[in-house]
mmCIF file of C-alpha atoms in Angstrom:
data_model
loop_
_atom_site.group_PDB
_atom_site.id
_atom_site.type_symbol
_atom_site.label_atom_id
_atom_site.label_comp_id
_atom_site.label_asym_id
_atom_site.label_seq_id
_atom_site.Cartn_x
_atom_site.Cartn_y
_atom_site.Cartn_z
ATOM 1 C CA MET Q 1 105.703 133.450 122.857
ATOM 2 C CA PRO Q 2 105.441 135.639 119.251
ATOM 3 C CA ARG Q 3 106.713 133.881 116.797
ATOM 4 C CA GLU Q 4 106.875 134.838 112.978
ATOM 5 C CA TYR Q 5 107.907 132.508 110.289
ATOM 6 C CA PHE Q 6 108.471 134.060 107.146
ATOM 7 C CA LYS Q 7 107.370 132.233 104.339
ATOM 8 C CA GLY Q 8 109.936 131.158 101.145
ATOM 9 C CA THR Q 9 109.119 129.225 98.182
ATOM 10 C CA TRP Q 10 110.932 126.404 97.748
ATOM 11 C CA GLN Q 11 111.687 126.028 101.118
ATOM 12 C CA GLU Q 12 108.718 124.909 101.572
ATOM 13 C CA ASP Q 13 109.903 121.704 100.343
ATOM 14 C CA ARG Q 14 112.833 121.054 101.893
ATOM 15 C CA SER Q 15 110.809 121.985 105.568
ATOM 16 C CA PHE Q 16 113.141 124.769 106.855
ATOM 17 C CA SER Q 17 111.991 128.727 106.905
ATOM 18 C CA PRO Q 18 114.129 131.151 105.420
ATOM 19 C CA ALA Q 19 113.683 133.090 108.604
ATOM 20 C CA VAL Q 20 112.131 132.742 112.050
ATOM 21 C CA VAL Q 21 111.165 135.807 114.349
ATOM 22 C CA THR Q 22 111.063 135.513 117.861
ATOM 23 C CA ARG Q 23 110.073 138.153 120.536
ATOM 24 C CA GLY Q 24 110.641 137.139 124.471
ATOM 25 C CA GLY Q 25 110.688 133.733 125.862
ATOM 26 C CA LYS Q 26 114.547 132.042 127.045
ATOM 27 C CA THR Q 27 116.750 130.976 123.986
ATOM 28 C CA VAL Q 28 118.384 127.697 124.983
ATOM 29 C CA TRP Q 29 120.794 126.469 122.861
ATOM 30 C CA LEU Q 30 121.244 122.676 121.832
ATOM 31 C CA ALA Q 31 124.500 120.960 121.485
ATOM 32 C CA GLY Q 32 125.091 118.505 118.364
ATOM 33 C CA VAL Q 33 122.770 115.090 119.240
ATOM 34 C CA GLY Q 34 123.673 111.899 117.003
ATOM 35 C CA MET Q 35 122.608 108.536 118.200
ATOM 36 C CA TRP Q 36 124.262 105.816 117.092
ATOM 37 C CA ARG Q 37 122.425 103.691 119.939
ATOM 38 C CA ASP Q 38 118.412 103.323 121.138
ATOM 39 C CA GLU Q 39 118.222 104.323 124.965
ATOM 40 C CA GLU Q 40 118.689 101.208 125.905
ATOM 41 C CA GLY Q 41 122.163 100.627 124.053
ATOM 42 C CA ASN Q 42 121.138 98.912 121.029
ATOM 43 C CA SER Q 43 123.269 100.027 118.353
ATOM 44 C CA LEU Q 44 121.207 101.865 115.553
ATOM 45 C CA ALA Q 45 124.666 101.875 112.978
ATOM 46 C CA GLY Q 46 123.625 102.109 109.639
ATOM 47 C CA ASP Q 47 119.681 102.747 110.168
ATOM 48 C CA PHE Q 48 119.792 106.208 108.677
ATOM 49 C CA ASP Q 49 115.674 106.662 110.040
ATOM 50 C CA ALA Q 50 115.830 105.223 113.419
ATOM 51 C CA GLN Q 51 118.886 107.556 114.182
ATOM 52 C CA VAL Q 52 117.179 110.619 112.956
ATOM 53 C CA HIS Q 53 113.926 109.612 115.004
ATOM 54 C CA ALA Q 54 116.395 108.537 118.622
ATOM 55 C CA SER Q 55 118.363 112.501 117.685
ATOM 56 C CA PHE Q 56 114.782 113.722 117.725
ATOM 57 C CA ALA Q 57 113.723 111.953 120.934
ATOM 58 C CA GLN Q 58 117.063 112.931 122.528
ATOM 59 C CA ILE Q 59 116.682 116.729 122.088
ATOM 60 C CA GLY Q 60 113.203 116.170 122.960
ATOM 61 C CA GLN Q 61 114.289 114.556 125.776
ATOM 62 C CA THR Q 62 117.107 117.829 126.630
ATOM 63 C CA LEU Q 63 114.443 120.417 126.199
ATOM 64 C CA ALA Q 64 111.633 119.300 128.445
ATOM 65 C CA ARG Q 65 114.410 119.786 131.352
ATOM 66 C CA ALA Q 66 115.119 123.880 129.649
ATOM 67 C CA GLY Q 67 110.971 123.459 130.077
ATOM 68 C CA GLY Q 68 110.514 123.442 126.298
ATOM 69 C CA LYS Q 69 109.283 120.855 123.275
ATOM 70 C CA LEU Q 70 110.609 120.092 119.760
ATOM 71 C CA THR Q 71 108.315 123.132 118.095
ATOM 72 C CA ASP Q 72 110.032 125.595 120.557
ATOM 73 C CA ILE Q 73 113.428 125.126 117.668
ATOM 74 C CA VAL Q 74 113.771 128.247 115.809
ATOM 75 C CA THR Q 75 116.921 126.964 113.647
ATOM 76 C CA MET Q 76 118.977 124.089 113.036
ATOM 77 C CA THR Q 77 122.104 122.892 112.135
ATOM 78 C CA VAL Q 78 121.773 119.267 110.188
ATOM 79 C CA PHE Q 79 125.525 117.213 109.560
ATOM 80 C CA ILE Q 80 124.837 113.973 107.431
ATOM 81 C CA LEU Q 81 127.459 111.385 106.311
ATOM 82 C CA ASP Q 82 126.067 110.174 102.984
ATOM 83 C CA VAL Q 83 124.328 113.452 100.706
ATOM 84 C CA ARG Q 84 122.123 111.053 99.483
ATOM 85 C CA HIS Q 85 120.198 110.550 102.709
ATOM 86 C CA GLY Q 86 119.237 114.182 102.676
ATOM 87 C CA ASN Q 87 115.700 114.227 100.906
ATOM 88 C CA GLN Q 88 114.956 111.331 103.690
ATOM 89 C CA PHE Q 89 115.884 113.772 106.732
ATOM 90 C CA VAL Q 90 113.489 116.363 104.950
ATOM 91 C CA GLU Q 91 110.568 113.662 104.821
ATOM 92 C CA LEU Q 92 111.789 112.985 108.313
ATOM 93 C CA ARG Q 93 111.703 116.110 109.376
ATOM 94 C CA LYS Q 94 108.202 116.623 108.437
ATOM 95 C CA GLU Q 95 106.653 114.356 110.929
ATOM 96 C CA TYR Q 96 108.347 116.480 113.626
ATOM 97 C CA PHE Q 97 107.965 119.696 111.916
ATOM 98 C CA PRO Q 98 104.833 119.616 109.791
ATOM 99 C CA GLU Q 99 104.057 123.252 109.474
ATOM 100 C CA ASN Q 100 106.054 126.765 111.313
ATOM 101 C CA PHE Q 101 109.503 125.128 109.556
ATOM 102 C CA PRO Q 102 112.338 126.504 111.702
ATOM 103 C CA GLY Q 103 115.206 127.544 109.731
ATOM 104 C CA SER Q 104 118.140 125.362 108.808
ATOM 105 C CA ALA Q 105 120.819 124.145 106.430
ATOM 106 C CA LEU Q 106 121.725 120.781 105.463
ATOM 107 C CA ILE Q 107 125.406 119.784 105.361
ATOM 108 C CA THR Q 108 127.079 117.238 104.372
ATOM 109 C CA VAL Q 109 130.425 116.056 106.705
ATOM 110 C CA ALA Q 110 133.116 113.993 105.997
ATOM 111 C CA GLY Q 111 133.182 112.065 109.415
ATOM 112 C CA PHE Q 112 131.830 112.435 112.756
ATOM 113 C CA ALA Q 113 133.320 112.084 116.342
ATOM 114 C CA LYS Q 114 132.030 108.079 116.510
ATOM 115 C CA PRO Q 115 132.436 105.571 113.126
ATOM 116 C CA GLU Q 116 128.136 104.203 113.307
ATOM 117 C CA MET Q 117 126.345 108.316 113.041
ATOM 118 C CA MET Q 118 124.933 108.997 109.870
ATOM 119 C CA VAL Q 119 123.271 112.472 111.461
ATOM 120 C CA GLU Q 120 123.714 115.254 113.885
ATOM 121 C CA ILE Q 121 121.440 117.917 114.700
ATOM 122 C CA GLN Q 122 122.412 120.926 116.522
ATOM 123 C CA ALA Q 123 119.743 123.341 117.556
ATOM 124 C CA ILE Q 124 118.566 126.906 119.225
ATOM 125 C CA ALA Q 125 115.203 126.871 120.652
ATOM 126 C CA VAL Q 126 113.398 129.775 122.597
ATOM 127 C CA VAL Q 127 111.286 128.522 124.864
ATOM 128 C CA GLY Q 128 108.872 130.775 126.801
ATOM 129 C CA ASP Q 129 107.857 134.113 127.803
ATOM 130 C CA GLU Q 130 109.917 135.956 130.122
#
């Protein structure tokens, strides 16, 4: 599916694009994902990196059910509990999106539905070429 990633200046360092243009494909609206437990049910409380990785893994599994993959994400809204994790999130996101960054917002919040949660990621993806 054709995509155009607008390049920014400072946005490149933060691993997001100011805009992404798509043509064709189907839009997948993903609910927010915040993983405070791993797939085996073990607590990830207090482990920001593990929560980010588990959240991206869950999003990837959901996208696979829709025929897509993480790199089909065109924009995401990321909510973090502690502003001090902002730069840490950016570095972790670069592992999943080394280039052609999705659009993004990074927002600090006062709390989540589960007190163990430190991060929640909501995204929109465009998959296929219908």
